[in-house]
Amino acid sequence: MFQLSMPFNFPKPFPFSCFSLRKKSVNPFPLNTCSGFCCTPKEMVGLSAGEKHFIQGGIAQDLRLDGRKRLTYRPIYVETGIIPQAHGSARVRLGATDVIASVKAELGKPSALQPDKGKIAIYVDCSPTAAPMFEGRGGEELSTELSVALERCLLGGKSGAGAGIDPTSLVVVEGKVCWDLYIDGLVISSDGNLLDALAAAIKAALSNTGIPKVDVAAEATGDEQPEVNISDEEFLQFDTTGIPVIVTLTKVGKHYIVDATSEEESQMSSAVSISVNRKGHVCGLTKRGGAGLDPSIILDMISVAKHVSEQLINKLDSEIAAAEASEE
Amino acid sequence: MRGLQLPLSQTQRIRLQRAFEKLQSLSSKVNSDASVTVADTIPVNYEDAFLKGHGTTDLNGELVATVCGVVERINKLVYVRGLRARYKPEVGDIIVGRVVEVAQKRWRLEINFTQDAILMLSSMNMPDGIQRRRTALDELNMRGIFEENDVVCAEVRNFQHDGSLQLQARSQKYGKLEKGQLLRIDPYLVKKSKLHFHHLEQFGIDLILGRNGFIWVGEHVETRDSMVVDQANSSQQSMVLEEKDQTHIPLEMRQNICRIANAVRVLSTLGFSIDADLIMETVELSSSLKIDIHDMLGSEFHVLVAEREAERRSLMGKRRR
C-alpha cells in the first residue's frame, strides 16, 4: 500500500499548471471553475448557479454552509499509533477529509555532500476509495503536487536549512550510518483541505514515532561500514514542537477562508498554503489557482495565517497529546 | 454502538451510550432489529409463515443474510436493509434530484438510485403556464428551464419497463430550487409521510424532505398560481428577480438556514428518522441553549440531542400507557 523505497533526490520543483488535465472519459460532469488541485470534489458533483451564489454569499457574510466563520477550522480528530508495524503513524479527520500518515525508519548511508545529516522523504498517495477519479493513474498528479508541497513546507531548502524536522538528529555515525525516514501519507477520503490535514497527520505521526536506539558495536576505519545493534527496547522520541503546520487560505470572491470544503474549493479563484511554526516563522509557501494575486494580498494572507496558526498549533498539540494518552 | 466519527470525551461517551441503550429498550421492535453481516442466520420463528425479502436466502433450511445490514420486519416480510443502500423509489414519492444531462425532449436527473431518473419535457409545466403541445422551439429552449447541475424537485410518476424511473413536475410547487443548500443523507431516514414540503413560517424557509435522502433547505419561494396570468405583474416580477440575483440573502435568514441544515446533519449522524417536527425541536434546543451554529456539529450537542430524543420517546411511551 505505501511506497517505501523512494530515492531522496526527488526531481523538483514540480511545474504548477493552473489548468488541470482532466481526462474527459473519467469526469463526465463539467465544472465551471478550475480548482488549483487538478482533482475535484469528492463525488464530482457539480453545483447549480443558485447553490454557488449561496456559497459565495455565505463567505461574504462570514457564515459558511455549516455555520463556521471564515477563519474557523472544522473539528479535528486525531488518532495515533494505528499502524503497529510502522515506527509512527497517525490518522487525522477534518470533517469528511480523512488522511493517514506513517513514518518508517531504515538505516542507510548519508549522502557524501551532507555527511552529518540523515535523509527524509515524503510521499503522498491518493487512494482510489477517496474519489472515482483517483482510480488507476488518476490521482497521480494530485499526489505529486501534495508530496512536493509538503516537502517544501516541512523539509526546508536543499541544504536542509530551515527544516521543520532537524536532519542532524538522524545521524548515527557521521559519514557512515544514518537513519532514513520515509514518511508516507494516504488520502482515504477527500472533502477539501488535504494539505492541512496531511501536515497535521505528519506532525502527529512524528510525535508518535519511536526511533530505536542504536549501539555502534565496532569502530570501523576507512570505508568499512560499522556494525550496529538496533535495540528493540529503547526508543528515542522526536521533539515535534518545532514542526510547522500548514494553513491553507482559499480566496473566494474578495474574502479568504480557512479549511475549505470541496464545494467551497470548487468556487475558489486561488489558494495560498503557508506553513508556520510555533515561533510564528513562515517555513514554506505554495500558491495554487489560476487567478493572479496582488502582492499586498499575499502579505495580508501571511499575517492572517500567522494569526490562525497559533490556535491551530495549540489545538493540534492538545489533540495529539490526548490521542497519545488514550492510546496507552 | 455505531462508530460515530466524533471526538467524544469519556463522560460524553458514557452519556451517549446510556441514551442509545434507553432508546433501544423503548423501541417496540427490540429483539427484531438485529444487525447482521453476510452469512449470519436471521432469527425467525420458522413455524410462522413468512416471506423472504431482499438480502436473504435459504441455506440448508435456515434463513441467512446475504448483505451486511439491519433486519427489518414488515408484517410477514423479512428482509435485510443494506447499510449503504441506494434509494428504493415508489410511485408518488417526492424527490429532489440534480440535473445531469439535457437530452432530447427530456432531462436526466441523479437521485441516488441505481439509474438516473428521467423528467420528460411534456411532464413539466411551461413557464407561461399554458397547457399546449411542446414544439421544437420548446425543445431548443430546454436549457432555459433547467440546466446541468440544477437542483430540481419532482414526483415519481412511474417505472419504465427497463427499470428506470420517470418523474413529473406538473404542479407549481415542483421545479427548480435556488437560494439554499442541498444536503445528502441516507434514504432510509426519510419515512413516507403526508407532507414533504414544509414552509417554516417563523423563519420564512422552505424545507423539502426528498425521499431519496436529498434534503433542500432554502429561502421561501412564493408559488404562483399558473391560472392567474397577470401581464403587468409578471414583467415586474421578472425585473425584481434579476435584482435579487445580485443581492445576497439577508444574514438572519442565512443563520436560520444554516441552523436547520446543521440540525439535519446532527440527526442523520445519530441515525434518527428525519421529520420536520424533530428538526424544529432540535433547532429550538440549540437556540434555547444559545449554542453557536457551528458548535451544533460538535460532540456535546450530539450527546444532548440523543439524550433529549431518549427522554421524548420515553414520555411518549408513558403517555400511551
XYZ file of C-alpha atoms in Angstrom:
649
model
C 0.000 0.000 0.000
C 2.719 2.549 0.845
C 5.658 3.050 -1.428
C 8.562 2.756 0.945
C 11.710 2.953 -1.101
C 11.895 6.387 -2.645
C 15.124 7.954 -3.826
C 15.881 11.015 -1.772
C 16.767 13.166 -4.735
C 13.213 13.550 -5.882
C 13.043 15.689 -9.021
C 11.727 19.084 -8.066
C 10.303 21.639 -8.415
C 7.160 20.318 -10.000
C 5.817 22.723 -12.606
C 2.490 24.040 -11.394
C -0.145 24.057 -14.072
C -3.117 26.228 -13.394
C -5.354 24.422 -15.841
C -5.929 20.862 -14.800
C -5.570 18.000 -17.202
C -8.802 16.203 -16.568
C -9.462 13.087 -18.589
C -12.820 13.559 -20.286
C -13.706 9.899 -20.018
C -13.267 9.865 -16.266
C -15.108 13.075 -15.451
C -18.456 13.335 -17.213
C -19.622 16.326 -15.179
C -18.368 19.668 -16.439
C -17.013 22.003 -13.791
C -17.199 25.695 -14.305
C -14.095 26.809 -12.453
C -10.803 25.029 -12.242
C -9.580 24.189 -8.789
C -5.898 24.549 -8.094
C -5.533 20.861 -7.456
C -6.329 19.016 -10.619
C -8.694 16.706 -8.828
C -12.046 17.891 -7.741
C -14.795 17.480 -5.149
C -15.301 14.111 -3.591
C -18.239 12.941 -5.682
C -17.541 15.030 -8.767
C -20.881 16.662 -8.091
C -21.455 19.936 -9.826
C -23.191 22.849 -8.204
C -26.110 24.786 -9.595
C -25.877 28.529 -10.098
C -28.170 29.108 -7.122
C -26.025 26.973 -4.828
C -22.835 28.685 -5.945
C -24.396 32.044 -5.285
C -25.416 30.814 -1.842
C -21.882 29.658 -1.038
C -20.315 32.905 -2.207
C -22.892 34.940 -0.314
C -22.216 32.954 2.817
C -18.499 33.568 2.617
C -19.102 37.269 2.016
C -21.364 37.421 5.081
C -18.998 35.377 7.280
C -21.436 32.484 7.668
C -20.474 29.400 5.724
C -22.653 26.421 4.840
C -22.134 24.664 8.150
C -22.261 27.804 10.256
C -18.499 28.322 10.519
C -16.873 31.705 10.386
C -14.322 32.393 7.674
C -11.357 31.607 9.892
C -12.743 28.623 11.799
C -11.463 25.106 11.320
C -13.654 22.045 11.328
C -13.301 19.816 14.400
C -10.028 17.892 14.142
C -9.959 14.281 15.276
C -6.525 12.689 15.777
C -5.703 9.040 16.416
C -2.119 7.860 16.801
C -0.420 4.504 16.669
C -2.874 2.953 14.247
C -0.243 1.088 12.212
C 1.728 -1.079 14.628
C 4.308 -2.166 12.057
C 5.379 1.393 11.354
C 7.590 3.337 13.710
C 4.958 6.025 13.970
C 1.529 6.585 12.489
C -1.477 8.823 12.836
C -4.893 9.354 11.344
C -6.449 12.790 11.122
C -10.089 13.528 10.341
C -11.037 17.050 9.379
C -14.774 16.912 8.762
C -15.140 14.358 5.970
C -11.463 14.590 4.953
C -9.647 11.534 6.248
C -5.873 11.025 5.916
C -3.317 8.628 7.389
C 0.398 9.283 7.787
C 3.031 6.725 8.683
C 6.714 7.029 9.457
C 9.198 4.250 8.815
C 12.875 4.488 9.606
C 15.607 2.451 7.994
C 19.336 2.532 8.407
C 21.179 3.924 5.444
C 24.259 5.789 4.330
C 24.216 9.590 4.347
C 24.986 11.373 1.119
C 28.575 12.406 0.507
C 27.641 16.090 0.293
C 25.993 16.148 3.710
C 27.615 13.501 5.858
C 26.196 14.812 9.103
C 22.554 14.729 8.089
C 20.018 11.952 7.798
C 17.544 11.736 4.932
C 13.829 12.320 4.937
C 11.428 11.608 2.096
C 7.732 12.414 1.976
C 5.362 10.656 -0.379
C 1.601 11.001 -0.602
C -0.791 8.557 -2.238
C -4.419 9.295 -3.077
C -6.405 6.141 -2.546
C -8.994 5.239 -5.197
C -11.541 4.908 -2.400
C -11.414 8.652 -1.907
C -12.895 9.521 -5.280
C -13.593 7.679 -8.529
C -11.170 9.858 -10.456
C -8.280 8.553 -8.349
C -8.631 5.135 -9.883
C -5.582 3.855 -11.708
C -3.287 6.746 -12.516
C -5.892 9.436 -11.997
C -4.656 10.501 -8.606
C -1.015 10.711 -9.589
C -0.894 14.392 -10.419
C -2.553 15.332 -7.189
C -0.254 13.002 -5.249
C 2.871 14.587 -6.698
C 1.594 18.096 -6.031
C 0.845 17.245 -2.435
C 4.171 15.464 -1.906
C 6.174 18.361 -3.279
C 4.204 20.949 -1.332
C 4.733 19.014 1.897
C 8.437 18.526 1.267
C 8.816 22.209 0.560
C 6.995 23.190 3.711
C 8.472 20.676 6.106
C 11.931 19.897 4.867
C 13.281 23.314 4.077
C 15.880 24.006 1.443
C 18.228 21.690 -0.414
C 20.901 22.048 2.207
C 18.409 21.179 4.899
C 18.425 24.652 6.322
C 15.195 25.800 7.909
C 13.689 22.357 8.053
C 10.932 21.609 10.473
C 12.498 18.270 11.249
C 16.144 18.544 12.138
C 18.048 16.055 9.944
C 21.189 16.206 12.077
C 19.326 14.336 14.821
C 19.025 11.380 12.472
C 22.704 10.660 12.056
C 24.199 7.667 13.879
C 27.795 7.575 12.750
C 28.833 10.634 10.862
C 29.506 9.882 7.252
C 28.719 6.193 7.578
C 25.355 5.386 9.073
C 22.234 7.446 9.352
C 18.525 6.990 9.633
C 16.424 7.334 6.507
C 12.921 8.467 7.343
C 10.190 7.584 4.920
C 7.015 9.496 5.629
C 4.002 8.215 3.707
C 0.631 9.829 3.509
C -2.573 8.201 2.332
C -5.740 10.102 1.465
C -8.723 7.930 2.309
C -11.495 10.450 1.881
C -11.271 13.871 0.350
C -13.516 16.774 1.296
C -11.202 19.670 0.743
C -8.129 20.991 2.530
C -5.965 17.936 2.008
C -2.708 19.784 2.601
C -3.598 20.955 6.100
C -4.853 17.527 7.078
C -1.724 15.805 5.747
C 0.581 18.222 7.556
C -1.333 17.642 10.793
C -1.162 13.887 10.269
C 2.593 14.024 9.647
C 3.081 16.093 12.785
C 1.054 13.606 14.816
C 2.834 10.626 13.279
C 6.226 12.125 14.106
C 5.106 12.719 17.689
C 4.182 9.067 17.805
C 7.455 7.899 16.244
C 9.960 5.982 18.250
C 13.326 5.559 16.581
C 15.101 2.515 18.006
C 18.281 3.241 19.881
C 21.397 2.161 18.021
C 24.620 0.976 19.651
C 27.672 1.145 17.467
C 29.279 -2.248 18.039
C 32.663 -1.866 16.497
C 34.693 1.051 15.322
C 35.352 0.943 11.624
C 38.162 2.570 9.708
C 38.159 3.891 6.214
C 35.219 2.876 4.083
C 34.023 -0.011 6.161
C 30.536 0.064 7.494
C 30.477 -0.154 11.281
C 28.401 -2.846 12.904
C 25.408 -1.578 14.667
C 22.995 -3.130 17.116
C 19.447 -1.952 16.854
C 17.826 -2.095 20.204
C 14.321 -3.486 20.461
C 13.605 -1.992 23.825
C 14.673 1.594 23.891
C 13.272 4.226 21.642
C 14.076 7.842 21.055
C 11.228 10.232 20.623
C 11.266 13.155 18.289
C 10.891 16.666 19.517
C 7.983 17.813 17.433
C 7.372 21.243 18.881
C 9.388 22.731 16.052
C 7.380 21.105 13.290
C 5.280 23.631 11.400
C 1.617 23.308 10.496
C 0.188 24.288 7.156
C -2.652 26.804 6.935
C -4.373 26.979 3.560
C -6.207 30.190 2.771
C -8.687 29.885 -0.075
C -9.754 33.077 -1.784
C -13.389 33.155 -2.857
C -14.537 36.486 -4.187
C -12.996 39.183 -2.039
C -12.558 37.135 1.128
C -10.364 34.314 2.264
C -11.487 31.286 4.163
C -9.605 28.696 6.103
C -10.257 24.953 5.790
C -12.430 24.946 2.675
C -14.712 22.012 1.946
C -14.643 20.580 -1.558
C -17.725 22.616 -2.552
C -16.068 25.812 -1.411
C -12.830 24.815 -3.125
C -14.663 24.484 -6.420
C -15.562 28.180 -6.140
C -12.086 29.438 -5.356
C -10.076 31.745 -7.532
C -6.744 30.978 -5.863
C -5.367 29.435 -2.699
C -2.210 30.045 -0.723
C -0.843 27.432 1.660
C 1.501 28.833 4.289
C 3.463 26.715 6.675
C 4.036 28.421 10.028
C 5.873 27.104 13.047
C 5.403 27.752 16.739
C 7.614 30.829 16.717
C 5.458 32.399 14.031
C 8.040 31.993 11.302
C 6.988 31.155 7.773
C 8.595 27.872 6.728
C 7.077 27.440 3.288
C 4.639 28.967 0.862
C 2.648 27.497 -2.020
C 0.191 29.263 -4.276
C -2.317 27.407 -6.411
C -5.065 28.522 -8.695
C -5.383 30.371 -11.933
C -6.112 33.880 -10.738
C -3.332 36.329 -10.086
C -2.926 37.913 -6.671
C -1.729 41.344 -5.770
C 1.400 41.123 -3.582
C -0.299 43.090 -0.796
C -2.970 40.403 -0.636
C -0.320 37.733 -0.200
C 1.245 39.674 2.649
C -2.172 40.077 4.223
C -2.795 36.354 3.832
C 0.512 35.583 5.548
C -0.412 37.680 8.558
C -3.872 36.067 8.717
C -2.251 32.644 8.501
C 0.111 33.515 11.352
C -2.828 34.536 13.481
C -4.812 31.389 12.684
C -1.832 29.097 13.107
C -1.443 29.972 16.796
C -4.823 28.493 17.670
C -4.330 25.629 15.261
C -0.948 24.634 16.734
C -2.336 24.697 20.259
C -5.434 22.742 19.287
C -3.391 20.193 17.350
C -0.890 19.728 20.161
C -3.653 19.125 22.681
C -5.411 16.672 20.360
C -2.157 14.795 19.737
C -1.453 14.632 23.452
C -4.978 13.350 24.100
C -4.608 10.755 21.348
C -1.287 9.535 22.708
C -2.728 9.348 26.211
C -5.775 7.374 25.096
C -3.596 5.052 23.045
C -1.791 3.974 26.178
C -22.855 1.275 19.351
C -22.374 2.840 15.968
C -18.920 4.163 15.269
C -19.545 7.880 15.460
C -16.812 9.940 13.919
C -16.787 12.386 16.774
C -14.133 13.241 19.298
C -16.026 12.231 22.422
C -14.633 12.637 25.866
C -15.073 9.805 28.336
C -18.150 11.273 30.036
C -19.734 12.125 26.703
C -19.195 8.574 25.522
C -20.918 7.191 28.606
C -23.836 9.594 28.295
C -24.294 8.748 24.621
C -24.189 5.043 25.303
C -26.791 5.422 28.030
C -29.057 7.409 25.714
C -28.788 4.793 22.969
C -29.479 1.972 25.409
C -32.564 3.793 26.628
C -33.757 4.281 23.047
C -33.198 0.641 22.252
C -35.131 -0.500 25.278
C -38.006 1.791 24.315
C -38.100 0.573 20.756
C -41.015 -1.754 20.146
C -39.008 -3.973 17.895
C -36.389 -4.653 20.493
C -35.323 -8.157 19.524
C -36.076 -7.984 15.868
C -33.686 -5.189 14.943
C -30.523 -7.148 14.712
C -27.603 -6.056 12.611
C -26.307 -8.887 10.532
C -23.342 -9.488 8.316
C -23.123 -11.778 5.340
C -23.952 -15.404 6.182
C -25.423 -14.631 9.610
C -28.573 -16.530 10.451
C -31.603 -14.327 10.831
C -33.604 -15.085 13.987
C -37.018 -16.058 12.697
C -39.823 -18.195 14.027
C -39.917 -20.907 11.381
C -43.413 -22.059 12.308
C -44.966 -18.736 11.283
C -45.447 -18.229 7.585
C -43.099 -15.515 6.477
C -41.878 -14.110 3.190
C -38.208 -13.956 2.376
C -37.339 -10.486 1.118
C -34.279 -8.786 -0.340
C -30.925 -9.575 1.147
C -31.884 -13.018 2.412
C -31.530 -16.520 1.102
C -32.416 -20.019 2.167
C -29.342 -22.036 3.094
C -29.720 -25.562 4.457
C -33.201 -24.780 5.671
C -32.068 -21.654 7.532
C -32.682 -18.056 6.621
C -29.314 -16.412 6.036
C -28.397 -12.807 5.236
C -26.588 -12.042 2.002
C -25.730 -8.411 2.746
C -24.455 -6.527 5.763
C -27.236 -4.515 7.273
C -30.175 -4.406 9.621
C -33.046 -6.878 9.681
C -36.393 -5.215 9.031
C -39.757 -6.842 9.500
C -42.961 -5.532 7.974
C -45.957 -7.766 8.648
C -44.807 -11.111 7.303
C -41.970 -9.811 5.157
C -38.462 -10.267 6.499
C -35.667 -8.503 4.645
C -32.240 -7.066 5.270
C -31.691 -3.385 4.623
C -28.124 -2.750 3.498
C -26.183 -0.046 5.296
C -25.172 1.948 2.254
C -28.276 1.141 0.265
C -29.446 3.382 -2.502
C -32.899 4.842 -2.624
C -35.799 2.463 -3.420
C -38.416 4.511 -5.229
C -42.174 4.140 -5.024
C -44.752 5.759 -7.289
C -45.876 9.069 -5.845
C -42.716 9.778 -3.837
C -41.490 13.326 -3.734
C -37.805 13.528 -4.507
C -35.122 16.117 -5.056
C -32.639 15.497 -7.830
C -29.796 17.130 -9.704
C -29.856 17.521 -13.486
C -27.050 15.532 -15.038
C -27.842 15.776 -18.715
C -30.132 17.688 -21.025
C -31.183 15.177 -23.685
C -33.744 15.180 -26.473
C -37.105 16.227 -25.008
C -36.046 15.085 -21.518
C -33.775 15.829 -18.618
C -31.782 13.191 -16.832
C -31.601 13.591 -13.053
C -29.358 11.978 -10.494
C -31.404 10.876 -7.492
C -29.236 8.383 -5.588
C -30.873 5.470 -7.372
C -29.164 2.756 -9.408
C -30.121 4.592 -12.591
C -30.675 8.219 -13.495
C -34.297 9.310 -13.470
C -35.917 10.879 -16.495
C -38.032 14.022 -16.478
C -39.821 14.407 -19.790
C -40.343 17.835 -21.224
C -44.033 17.053 -21.502
C -44.217 16.288 -17.770
C -43.008 19.753 -16.934
C -45.062 22.896 -16.734
C -44.260 25.546 -19.264
C -43.098 28.872 -17.820
C -46.154 30.702 -19.061
C -48.402 28.083 -17.535
C -50.388 27.397 -20.654
C -51.144 23.767 -21.470
C -50.088 23.142 -25.014
C -48.190 20.739 -27.193
C -44.452 21.087 -26.930
C -42.944 22.423 -30.136
C -39.440 22.173 -31.499
C -38.773 25.650 -30.142
C -39.619 24.448 -26.640
C -37.123 21.675 -27.108
C -34.417 24.116 -28.068
C -35.215 26.262 -25.040
C -34.961 23.416 -22.564
C -31.798 24.871 -21.076
C -33.744 27.984 -20.204
C -35.853 25.910 -17.839
C -33.280 23.544 -16.317
C -29.568 23.440 -16.964
C -26.905 20.936 -15.937
C -26.310 20.760 -12.177
C -29.608 22.439 -11.337
C -31.441 21.136 -8.297
C -34.986 20.095 -9.123
C -37.910 18.894 -7.028
C -40.249 16.400 -8.681
C -42.547 13.471 -8.066
C -42.156 9.853 -9.161
C -44.615 9.130 -11.909
C -43.968 5.528 -12.881
C -41.364 2.928 -13.691
C -40.345 2.240 -17.239
C -40.194 -1.346 -18.467
C -36.403 -1.277 -18.324
C -36.455 -0.364 -14.633
C -35.652 3.317 -14.952
C -37.723 5.960 -13.292
C -39.949 8.608 -14.815
C -40.672 11.813 -12.972
C -43.162 14.590 -13.280
C -43.153 18.160 -12.081
C -46.624 19.242 -13.029
C -47.640 21.315 -10.064
C -46.253 24.745 -9.273
C -44.676 23.594 -6.055
C -42.220 21.459 -8.019
C -39.434 22.886 -10.076
C -36.004 24.447 -9.800
C -34.609 25.100 -6.364
C -32.338 28.050 -5.801
C -31.095 30.123 -2.883
C -30.314 27.402 -0.461
C -28.292 24.318 0.223
C -28.727 20.657 -0.592
C -27.898 18.007 1.998
C -27.366 14.330 1.337
C -28.351 11.811 3.986
C -29.214 8.118 3.965
C -32.538 7.476 2.202
C -33.923 5.188 4.896
C -34.003 8.074 7.364
C -36.788 9.848 5.453
C -40.006 7.980 6.019
C -43.067 8.401 3.848
C -45.393 10.967 5.348
C -48.311 13.155 4.322
C -46.221 16.240 3.932
C -42.802 16.557 2.389
C -42.845 20.263 1.633
C -42.552 22.260 4.810
C -42.849 26.009 4.808
C -41.420 27.122 8.138
C -43.263 30.377 8.580
C -41.398 31.768 11.531
C -38.157 31.547 9.554
C -39.516 32.082 6.055
C -37.681 28.974 4.910
C -38.653 26.099 2.668
C -37.681 22.636 3.832
C -38.141 19.825 1.314
C -37.537 16.282 2.561
C -36.871 14.235 -0.540
C -37.472 10.544 -0.004
C -34.228 9.770 -1.792
C -32.239 11.326 1.016
C -31.715 14.724 -0.594
C -32.893 17.466 1.721
C -33.300 21.008 0.469
C -33.153 23.930 2.883
C -33.644 27.286 1.272
C -35.318 30.620 1.193
C -39.056 30.523 0.745
C -40.278 30.973 -2.806
C -43.857 32.037 -3.414
C -45.620 29.526 -5.633
C -47.609 31.441 -8.147
C -50.942 30.172 -9.343
C -50.442 29.367 -13.007
C -54.038 30.075 -13.967
C -53.869 33.709 -12.958
C -51.640 35.305 -15.563
C -51.267 38.987 -14.872
C -49.190 40.626 -17.575
C -48.164 43.724 -15.662
C -47.230 41.819 -12.532
C -45.240 39.210 -14.375
C -42.957 41.741 -16.049
C -42.408 43.491 -12.711
C -41.648 40.180 -11.049
C -39.048 39.259 -13.639
C -37.267 42.563 -13.036
C -37.352 42.074 -9.284
C -35.904 38.582 -9.710
C -32.973 39.921 -11.674
C -32.193 42.438 -8.960
C -32.472 39.725 -6.338
C -29.808 37.733 -8.121
C -27.331 40.479 -7.466
C -28.029 40.793 -3.761
C -27.454 38.146 -1.169
C -29.816 36.540 1.275
C -30.172 38.565 4.489
C -27.953 37.421 7.318
C -30.724 36.353 9.680
C -32.326 34.080 7.118
C -28.907 32.629 6.319
C -28.375 31.894 10.002
C -31.712 30.092 10.146
C -30.900 28.105 7.028
C -27.543 27.061 8.493
C -29.107 26.158 11.821
C -31.716 23.947 10.185
C -29.098 22.347 7.917
C -26.894 21.575 10.898
C -29.872 20.092 12.754
C -30.434 17.741 9.804
C -26.726 16.824 9.807
C -26.755 16.057 13.536
C -29.895 13.921 13.295
C -28.543 11.967 10.335
C -25.209 11.331 12.112
C -27.119 9.947 15.084
C -29.317 7.855 12.799
C -32.700 9.281 13.796
C -35.546 9.436 11.277
C -35.898 12.917 9.905
C -39.183 14.744 10.051
C -39.991 18.411 10.289
C -41.103 18.342 13.954
C -37.901 16.712 15.075
C -35.846 19.217 13.096
C -37.728 22.132 14.638
C -37.263 20.725 18.124
C -33.546 20.333 17.544
C -33.293 23.891 16.268
C -35.218 25.177 19.289
C -32.992 23.170 21.597
C -29.910 24.729 20.079
C -31.232 28.286 20.219
C -32.585 27.884 23.745
C -29.181 26.705 24.932
C -27.576 29.545 22.977
C -25.326 27.136 21.126
C -23.339 28.660 18.291
C -24.383 27.430 14.838
C -21.025 25.820 14.211
C -20.952 24.193 17.653
C -24.084 22.259 16.705
C -21.743 19.914 14.870
C -19.635 19.369 17.978
C -19.815 16.282 20.179
C -21.606 17.975 23.088
C -24.640 18.886 21.018
C -24.842 15.382 19.552
C -24.981 13.940 23.046
C -27.637 16.472 24.090
C -29.820 15.652 21.093
C -29.543 11.922 21.768
C -30.496 12.408 25.413
C -33.375 14.696 24.503
C -34.705 12.152 21.988
C -34.488 9.342 24.537
C -36.467 11.452 27.018
C -39.057 12.407 24.440
C -39.665 8.818 23.427
C -39.939 7.620 26.998
C -42.510 10.350 27.676
C -44.460 9.323 24.596
C -44.367 5.720 25.717
C -45.652 6.672 29.175
C -48.460 8.733 27.697
C -49.630 5.793 25.604
C -49.936 3.635 28.678
